[in-house]
Coordinates of N, CA, C and O in Angstrom, one line a residue:
M9 N 21.8 -109.0 -125.0 CA 22.6 -108.4 -123.9 C 21.7 -108.3 -122.7 O 20.6 -107.9 -122.8
T10 N 22.2 -108.7 -121.6 CA 21.4 -108.6 -120.4 C 21.3 -107.2 -119.9 O 22.0 -106.3 -120.3
G11 N 20.3 -107.0 -119.0 CA 20.1 -105.7 -118.5 C 21.3 -105.1 -117.8 O 21.7 -103.9 -117.9
R12 N 22.0 -106.0 -117.0 CA 23.2 -105.5 -116.3 C 24.3 -105.1 -117.3 O 24.9 -104.1 -117.2
M13 N 24.5 -105.9 -118.4 CA 25.5 -105.6 -119.4 C 25.1 -104.3 -120.1 O 26.0 -103.5 -120.4
S14 N 23.8 -104.1 -120.4 CA 23.4 -102.9 -121.1 C 23.7 -101.6 -120.2 O 24.2 -100.6 -120.7
K15 N 23.5 -101.7 -118.9 CA 23.8 -100.6 -118.0 C 25.2 -100.4 -117.9 O 25.7 -99.2 -117.9
V16 N 26.0 -101.4 -117.9 CA 27.5 -101.3 -117.8 C 28.0 -100.6 -119.1 O 28.8 -99.7 -119.0
A17 N 27.5 -101.0 -120.2 CA 27.9 -100.4 -121.5 C 27.5 -98.9 -121.5 O 28.3 -98.1 -121.9
L18 N 26.4 -98.6 -121.0 CA 26.0 -97.2 -121.0 C 26.9 -96.4 -120.0 O 27.3 -95.3 -120.3
L19 N 27.2 -97.0 -118.9 CA 28.0 -96.4 -117.9 C 29.4 -96.0 -118.5 O 30.0 -95.0 -118.1
S20 N 29.8 -96.8 -119.4 CA 31.1 -96.5 -120.1 C 31.1 -95.1 -120.7 O 32.0 -94.4 -120.6
S21 N 30.0 -94.9 -121.4 CA 29.9 -93.6 -122.1 C 29.8 -92.5 -121.1 O 30.4 -91.4 -121.2
V22 N 29.1 -92.7 -120.0 CA 29.0 -91.7 -119.0 C 30.3 -91.4 -118.3 O 30.6 -90.3 -118.0
I23 N 31.1 -92.4 -118.3 CA 32.5 -92.2 -117.7 C 33.2 -91.2 -118.6 O 33.9 -90.3 -118.1
S24 N 33.0 -91.3 -119.9 CA 33.6 -90.3 -120.7 C 33.1 -88.9 -120.4 O 33.9 -87.9 -120.3
L25 N 31.8 -88.8 -120.1 CA 31.3 -87.6 -119.7 C 31.9 -87.1 -118.4 O 32.1 -85.9 -118.2
C26 N 32.2 -88.0 -117.5 CA 32.8 -87.6 -116.2 C 34.0 -86.8 -116.4 O 34.3 -85.9 -115.6
M27 N 34.7 -87.1 -117.4 CA 36.0 -86.4 -117.6 C 35.7 -84.9 -117.8 O 36.6 -84.1 -117.5
A28 N 34.6 -84.6 -118.3 CA 34.2 -83.2 -118.6 C 33.9 -82.4 -117.3 O 33.9 -81.2 -117.3
T29 N 33.7 -83.1 -116.2 CA 33.3 -82.4 -115.0 C 34.5 -82.0 -114.2 O 34.3 -81.5 -113.1
G30 N 35.7 -82.1 -114.6 CA 36.8 -81.6 -113.9 C 38.1 -82.3 -114.0 O 39.1 -81.7 -114.2
V31 N 38.1 -83.6 -113.7 CA 39.4 -84.3 -113.7 C 40.1 -84.2 -115.0 O 41.3 -84.0 -115.0
M32 N 39.5 -84.4 -116.1 CA 40.1 -84.4 -117.4 C 39.3 -83.5 -118.3 O 39.0 -83.9 -119.4
A33 N 39.0 -82.3 -117.9 CA 38.1 -81.5 -118.7 C 38.6 -81.2 -120.1 O 37.8 -81.1 -121.0
A34 N 39.9 -81.2 -120.3 CA 40.4 -80.9 -121.6 C 40.1 -82.0 -122.7 O 40.1 -81.8 -123.8
T35 N 39.8 -83.2 -122.2 CA 39.6 -84.3 -123.1 C 38.1 -84.5 -123.6 O 37.8 -85.3 -124.4
I36 N 37.2 -83.7 -123.0 CA 35.8 -83.9 -123.4 C 35.5 -83.7 -124.9 O 34.7 -84.4 -125.4
K37 N 36.2 -82.8 -125.5 CA 36.1 -82.6 -126.9 C 36.4 -83.9 -127.7 O 35.7 -84.2 -128.7
E38 N 37.4 -84.6 -127.2 CA 37.8 -85.9 -127.9 C 36.7 -87.0 -127.7 O 36.7 -87.9 -128.4
L39 N 35.9 -86.8 -126.6 CA 35.0 -87.9 -126.3 C 33.6 -87.6 -126.8 O 32.7 -88.5 -126.7
Q40 N 33.4 -86.5 -127.4 CA 32.1 -86.2 -128.0 C 31.9 -87.1 -129.2 O 32.8 -87.4 -129.9
G41 N 30.6 -87.6 -129.3 CA 30.3 -88.4 -130.5 C 29.9 -89.8 -130.2 O 29.5 -90.1 -129.1
A42 N 30.0 -90.7 -131.2 CA 29.6 -92.0 -131.1 C 30.7 -93.0 -130.8 O 31.8 -92.8 -131.4
W43 N 30.5 -94.0 -129.9 CA 31.5 -95.0 -129.5 C 30.9 -96.3 -129.6 O 29.7 -96.5 -129.3
T44 N 31.6 -97.3 -130.0 CA 31.1 -98.7 -130.0 C 32.2 -99.6 -129.5 O 33.4 -99.3 -129.5
M45 N 31.7 -100.8 -128.9 CA 32.7 -101.7 -128.4 C 33.6 -102.2 -129.5 O 33.2 -102.4 -130.6
D46 N 34.9 -102.5 -129.1 CA 35.8 -103.0 -130.1 C 35.3 -104.3 -130.7 O 34.7 -105.1 -130.0
G47 N 35.3 -104.4 -132.0 CA 34.8 -105.5 -132.7 C 33.4 -105.3 -133.3 O 32.9 -106.2 -134.0
T48 N 32.8 -104.2 -132.9 CA 31.4 -103.9 -133.4 C 31.5 -102.8 -134.5 O 32.3 -101.9 -134.3
K49 N 30.8 -103.0 -135.6 CA 30.9 -102.0 -136.6 C 30.0 -100.8 -136.3 O 28.8 -100.9 -135.9
C50 N 30.5 -99.6 -136.4 CA 29.8 -98.4 -136.1 C 28.5 -98.3 -137.0 O 27.5 -97.9 -136.5
E51 N 28.6 -98.6 -138.3 CA 27.5 -98.5 -139.1 C 26.4 -99.5 -138.8 O 25.2 -99.3 -139.2
D52 N 26.7 -100.5 -138.0 CA 25.6 -101.5 -137.5 C 24.9 -100.9 -136.3 O 23.8 -101.4 -136.0
T53 N 25.5 -100.0 -135.6 CA 24.9 -99.4 -134.4 C 24.3 -98.0 -134.6 O 23.3 -97.7 -134.0
F54 N 25.0 -97.2 -135.4 CA 24.5 -95.8 -135.6 C 24.2 -95.5 -137.0 O 24.6 -96.1 -137.9
T55 N 23.5 -94.4 -137.1 CA 23.1 -93.8 -138.4 C 23.1 -92.3 -138.3 O 23.0 -91.8 -137.2
K56 N 23.2 -91.6 -139.4 CA 23.1 -90.1 -139.4 C 21.6 -89.7 -139.6 O 20.9 -90.3 -140.4
K57 N 21.1 -88.7 -138.8 CA 19.8 -88.2 -139.0 C 20.0 -86.7 -139.0 O 20.2 -86.0 -138.0
G58 N 20.0 -86.1 -140.3 CA 20.4 -84.8 -140.4 C 21.9 -84.6 -140.1 O 22.7 -85.4 -140.6
K59 N 22.2 -83.7 -139.2 CA 23.6 -83.5 -138.7 C 23.9 -84.4 -137.5 O 25.1 -84.4 -137.0
S60 N 22.9 -85.0 -136.9 CA 23.1 -85.8 -135.7 C 23.4 -87.3 -136.0 O 22.9 -87.8 -136.9
T61 N 24.1 -87.9 -135.1 CA 24.3 -89.3 -135.1 C 23.3 -89.9 -134.1 O 23.2 -89.4 -132.9
V62 N 22.6 -90.9 -134.4 CA 21.6 -91.6 -133.6 C 21.8 -93.1 -133.6 O 22.4 -93.6 -134.6
F63 N 21.2 -93.8 -132.7 CA 21.2 -95.2 -132.7 C 20.3 -95.7 -133.8 O 19.2 -95.1 -134.0
K64 N 20.7 -96.7 -134.5 CA 19.8 -97.3 -135.6 C 18.6 -97.9 -134.9 O 17.5 -97.7 -135.4
D65 N 18.8 -98.6 -133.8 CA 17.7 -99.2 -133.0 C 18.1 -99.2 -131.6 O 18.7 -100.1 -131.1
R66 N 17.8 -98.1 -130.9 CA 18.2 -98.0 -129.5 C 17.7 -99.1 -128.6 O 18.4 -99.4 -127.6
T67 N 16.6 -99.7 -128.9 CA 16.1 -100.8 -128.1 C 16.6 -102.1 -128.4 O 16.3 -103.1 -127.7
A68 N 17.5 -102.2 -129.4 CA 18.0 -103.5 -129.8 C 18.9 -104.1 -128.7 O 19.8 -103.4 -128.2
S69 N 18.7 -105.3 -128.3 CA 19.5 -105.9 -127.2 C 20.9 -106.1 -127.6 O 21.8 -106.4 -126.8
T70 N 21.2 -106.0 -128.9 CA 22.6 -106.2 -129.3 C 23.4 -105.0 -129.5 O 24.6 -105.0 -129.8
S71 N 22.8 -103.8 -129.2 CA 23.5 -102.5 -129.3 C 24.6 -102.4 -128.3 O 24.3 -102.6 -127.1
T72 N 25.8 -102.1 -128.7 CA 26.9 -101.9 -127.8 C 27.4 -100.5 -127.9 O 28.6 -100.2 -127.5
G73 N 26.7 -99.6 -128.4 CA 27.2 -98.2 -128.6 C 26.8 -97.3 -127.5 O 26.0 -97.5 -126.7
L74 N 27.6 -96.1 -127.5 CA 27.4 -95.1 -126.6 C 27.4 -93.7 -127.4 O 28.3 -93.6 -128.2
L75 N 26.6 -92.8 -127.0 CA 26.6 -91.5 -127.6 C 26.9 -90.4 -126.5 O 26.2 -90.4 -125.5
V76 N 27.9 -89.6 -126.8 CA 28.3 -88.6 -125.8 C 28.0 -87.3 -126.6 O 28.6 -87.0 -127.6
T77 N 27.1 -86.5 -126.0 CA 26.7 -85.2 -126.6 C 26.6 -84.2 -125.5 O 25.7 -84.2 -124.7
G78 N 27.6 -83.3 -125.5 CA 27.6 -82.3 -124.5 C 27.8 -83.0 -123.1 O 28.7 -83.8 -123.0
S79 N 26.9 -82.8 -122.2 CA 27.0 -83.5 -120.9 C 26.1 -84.7 -120.8 O 26.0 -85.3 -119.8
K80 N 25.5 -85.1 -121.9 CA 24.6 -86.2 -121.9 C 25.3 -87.5 -122.5 O 26.1 -87.4 -123.4
V81 N 25.0 -88.6 -121.9 CA 25.6 -89.9 -122.4 C 24.4 -90.8 -122.5 O 23.7 -91.1 -121.5
A82 N 24.2 -91.4 -123.7 CA 23.1 -92.3 -123.9 C 23.7 -93.6 -124.4 O 24.6 -93.7 -125.2
G83 N 23.1 -94.7 -123.8 CA 23.4 -96.0 -124.2 C 22.2 -96.7 -124.7 O 21.1 -96.0 -124.9
P84 N 22.2 -98.0 -125.0 CA 21.1 -98.6 -125.6 C 19.8 -98.6 -124.7 O 18.7 -98.5 -125.2
N85 N 20.0 -98.6 -123.4 CA 18.8 -98.7 -122.5 C 18.7 -97.7 -121.4 O 17.8 -97.8 -120.6
A86 N 19.7 -96.8 -121.3 CA 19.7 -95.9 -120.1 C 20.5 -94.6 -120.4 O 21.2 -94.6 -121.4
I87 N 20.3 -93.7 -119.6 CA 21.0 -92.4 -119.6 C 21.6 -92.2 -118.2 O 21.0 -92.4 -117.2
C88 N 22.9 -91.8 -118.2 CA 23.6 -91.6 -116.9 C 24.1 -90.2 -116.7 O 24.3 -89.5 -117.7
T89 N 24.2 -89.8 -115.5 CA 24.7 -88.5 -115.1 C 25.9 -88.7 -114.1 O 25.8 -89.5 -113.2
T90 N 26.9 -87.9 -114.2 CA 28.1 -88.0 -113.3 C 27.8 -87.3 -112.0 O 27.3 -86.2 -112.0
R91 N 28.0 -88.0 -110.9 CA 27.8 -87.4 -109.6 C 29.2 -86.9 -109.1 O 29.2 -85.9 -108.4
S92 N 30.2 -87.7 -109.3 CA 31.6 -87.3 -108.9 C 32.6 -88.0 -109.7 O 32.3 -89.1 -110.2
V93 N 33.8 -87.5 -109.7 CA 34.9 -88.1 -110.4 C 36.2 -88.0 -109.6 O 36.4 -86.9 -109.0
R94 N 37.0 -89.0 -109.6 CA 38.3 -88.9 -109.0 C 39.4 -89.6 -109.8 O 39.1 -90.7 -110.4
K95 N 40.6 -89.1 -109.8 CA 41.7 -89.7 -110.5 C 42.4 -90.7 -109.7 O 42.5 -90.5 -108.5
Q96 N 42.7 -91.9 -110.3 CA 43.4 -93.0 -109.6 C 44.5 -93.5 -110.5 O 44.2 -94.3 -111.4
K97 N 45.7 -93.0 -110.2 CA 46.9 -93.4 -111.1 C 46.6 -93.1 -112.5 O 46.3 -91.9 -112.9
D98 N 46.6 -94.1 -113.4 CA 46.3 -93.8 -114.8 C 44.9 -94.0 -115.2 O 44.5 -94.0 -116.4
R99 N 44.0 -94.1 -114.2 CA 42.6 -94.4 -114.4 C 41.7 -93.3 -113.8 O 42.2 -92.5 -112.9
V100 N 40.5 -93.3 -114.2 CA 39.5 -92.3 -113.6 C 38.3 -93.2 -113.0 O 37.9 -94.1 -113.7
S101 N 37.9 -92.8 -111.8 CA 36.8 -93.5 -111.2 C 35.6 -92.5 -111.2 O 35.8 -91.4 -110.7
A102 N 34.5 -92.9 -111.7 CA 33.3 -92.1 -111.7 C 32.1 -92.7 -111.0 O 31.8 -93.8 -111.2
N103 N 31.5 -91.9 -110.1 CA 30.2 -92.2 -109.5 C 29.1 -91.8 -110.4 O 29.0 -90.6 -110.6
L104 N 28.3 -92.7 -110.8 CA 27.2 -92.4 -111.8 C 25.8 -92.6 -111.3 O 25.6 -93.5 -110.5
S105 N 24.9 -91.8 -111.8 CA 23.5 -92.1 -111.5 C 22.8 -92.3 -112.9 O 22.9 -91.5 -113.7
C106 N 22.3 -93.5 -113.0 CA 21.7 -93.9 -114.3 C 20.2 -94.2 -114.2 O 19.8 -94.7 -113.1
V107 N 19.5 -93.9 -115.2 CA 18.1 -94.1 -115.3 C 17.7 -94.8 -116.5 O 18.2 -94.4 -117.6
D108 N 16.9 -95.9 -116.4 CA 16.3 -96.5 -117.6 C 14.8 -96.3 -117.5 O 14.4 -95.4 -116.7
S109 N 14.0 -97.0 -118.2 CA 12.6 -96.7 -118.2 C 11.9 -97.0 -116.9 O 10.8 -96.6 -116.6
M110 N 12.6 -97.8 -116.1 CA 12.0 -98.2 -114.8 C 12.8 -98.0 -113.5 O 12.2 -97.9 -112.5
I111 N 14.1 -98.0 -113.6 CA 14.9 -98.1 -112.5 C 16.0 -97.0 -112.5 O 16.6 -96.7 -113.5
Q112 N 16.3 -96.4 -111.3 CA 17.4 -95.5 -111.1 C 18.4 -96.2 -110.3 O 18.1 -96.9 -109.3
N113 N 19.7 -96.2 -110.7 CA 20.7 -96.9 -110.1 C 22.0 -96.1 -110.0 O 22.4 -95.5 -111.0
D114 N 22.7 -96.1 -108.8 CA 24.0 -95.4 -108.7 C 25.1 -96.5 -108.6 O 24.9 -97.6 -108.1
M115 N 26.2 -96.2 -109.3 CA 27.3 -97.1 -109.3 C 28.6 -96.4 -109.6 O 28.5 -95.2 -110.1
T116 N 29.7 -97.0 -109.4 CA 31.0 -96.5 -109.7 C 31.6 -97.3 -110.8 O 31.5 -98.5 -110.8
V117 N 32.2 -96.6 -111.8 CA 32.8 -97.2 -112.9 C 34.2 -96.6 -113.1 O 34.5 -95.4 -112.9
T118 N 35.1 -97.5 -113.5 CA 36.5 -97.1 -113.7 C 36.9 -97.3 -115.1 O 36.5 -98.2 -115.8
F119 N 37.6 -96.3 -115.7 CA 38.0 -96.3 -117.1 C 39.4 -95.7 -117.3 O 39.9 -95.0 -116.4
K120 N 39.9 -95.9 -118.4 CA 41.2 -95.3 -118.8 C 41.1 -94.8 -120.3 O 40.7 -95.6 -121.1
I121 N 41.5 -93.6 -120.5 CA 41.6 -93.1 -121.8 C 42.9 -93.5 -122.4 O 44.0 -93.2 -121.9
V122 N 42.8 -94.3 -123.5 CA 44.0 -94.8 -124.1 C 44.6 -93.8 -125.1 O 45.8 -93.5 -125.1
D123 N 43.7 -93.2 -125.9 CA 44.0 -92.2 -126.9 C 42.7 -91.5 -127.3 O 41.7 -91.8 -126.8
A124 N 42.8 -90.6 -128.2 CA 41.6 -89.8 -128.6 C 40.5 -90.7 -129.3 O 39.4 -90.2 -129.3
K125 N 40.9 -91.9 -129.7 CA 39.9 -92.7 -130.3 C 39.6 -94.0 -129.6 O 38.9 -94.9 -130.1
T126 N 40.2 -94.1 -128.4 CA 40.0 -95.4 -127.6 C 39.9 -95.2 -126.1 O 40.7 -94.4 -125.6
F127 N 39.0 -95.9 -125.5 CA 39.0 -95.9 -124.0 C 38.7 -97.3 -123.5 O 38.1 -98.1 -124.3
Q128 N 39.1 -97.6 -122.3 CA 38.8 -98.9 -121.7 C 37.9 -98.8 -120.5 O 38.2 -97.9 -119.7
R129 N 36.9 -99.6 -120.4 CA 36.0 -99.6 -119.2 C 36.4 -100.9 -118.4 O 36.3 -102.0 -119.0
Y130 N 36.8 -100.7 -117.2 CA 37.2 -101.9 -116.4 C 36.1 -102.5 -115.6 O 35.2 -101.9 -115.1
D131 N 36.1 -103.8 -115.6 CA 35.1 -104.6 -114.8 C 35.3 -104.4 -113.4 O 36.5 -104.5 -112.9
P132 N 34.3 -104.1 -112.6 CA 34.4 -103.9 -111.2 C 34.9 -105.1 -110.4 O 35.4 -105.0 -109.3
F133 N 34.9 -106.3 -111.0 CA 35.2 -107.5 -110.3 C 36.6 -108.1 -110.7 O 37.0 -109.1 -110.3
G134 N 37.3 -107.4 -111.7 CA 38.6 -107.9 -112.1 C 39.4 -106.7 -112.6 O 39.1 -106.1 -113.6
D135 N 40.5 -106.5 -111.9 CA 41.3 -105.3 -112.2 C 41.9 -105.4 -113.6 O 42.2 -104.3 -114.2
N136 N 42.2 -106.5 -114.2 CA 42.8 -106.7 -115.5 C 41.7 -107.0 -116.6 O 42.1 -107.3 -117.7
M137 N 40.5 -106.9 -116.2 CA 39.4 -107.2 -117.2 C 38.8 -105.9 -117.6 O 38.3 -105.1 -116.8
Y138 N 38.7 -105.7 -118.9 CA 38.1 -104.5 -119.4 C 37.5 -104.7 -120.8 O 37.8 -105.6 -121.5
V139 N 36.7 -103.7 -121.2 CA 36.1 -103.7 -122.5 C 36.6 -102.4 -123.2 O 36.7 -101.4 -122.6
T140 N 37.0 -102.6 -124.4 CA 37.6 -101.5 -125.2 C 36.5 -100.9 -126.1 O 35.8 -101.6 -126.7
Y141 N 36.5 -99.5 -126.1 CA 35.6 -98.8 -127.0 C 36.4 -98.0 -128.0 O 37.4 -97.4 -127.7
Q142 N 35.9 -98.0 -129.2 CA 36.5 -97.2 -130.3 C 35.5 -96.1 -130.8 O 34.3 -96.3 -130.8
K143 N 36.1 -95.0 -131.1 CA 35.3 -93.8 -131.5 C 34.9 -94.1 -133.0 O 35.7 -94.5 -133.8
C144 N 33.6 -93.8 -133.3 CA 33.1 -93.9 -134.7 C 33.3 -92.6 -135.4 O 33.0 -91.5 -134.9
D145 N 33.8 -92.6 -136.6 CA 33.9 -91.4 -137.4 C 32.6 -91.3 -138.3 O 32.5 -92.0 -139.3
M146 N 31.6 -90.6 -137.8 CA 30.3 -90.6 -138.4 C 30.1 -89.2 -139.1 O 30.5 -88.2 -138.6

């Protein structure tokens, strides 16, 4: 997975966090936990460590998972923080500040909550292009 793709994947989870900051505060409970891209097995990405769910190998370039814990969102290579959120029809747009081991980057990400176990992250370059994430029951 390229650095850009890793950051985008991480941003998806942060988007979930964004909902907790006001626009969709009631749904944050549904977004807590582990998420993985549709088609990826949760057990290949995450494992249990005591009562916590953690990445099996957070540095693996193939990891497509996201962990939402409280107000923190962790992806394979970065952690993001929500700077602002705004509702746009059936979607939410979030301004995020992300940090990996070397770079801080701000960006806007758009997503849609499909149901309690599914959300879609939209590609910034194509309105009908998105990646679907499924919640892991860990």
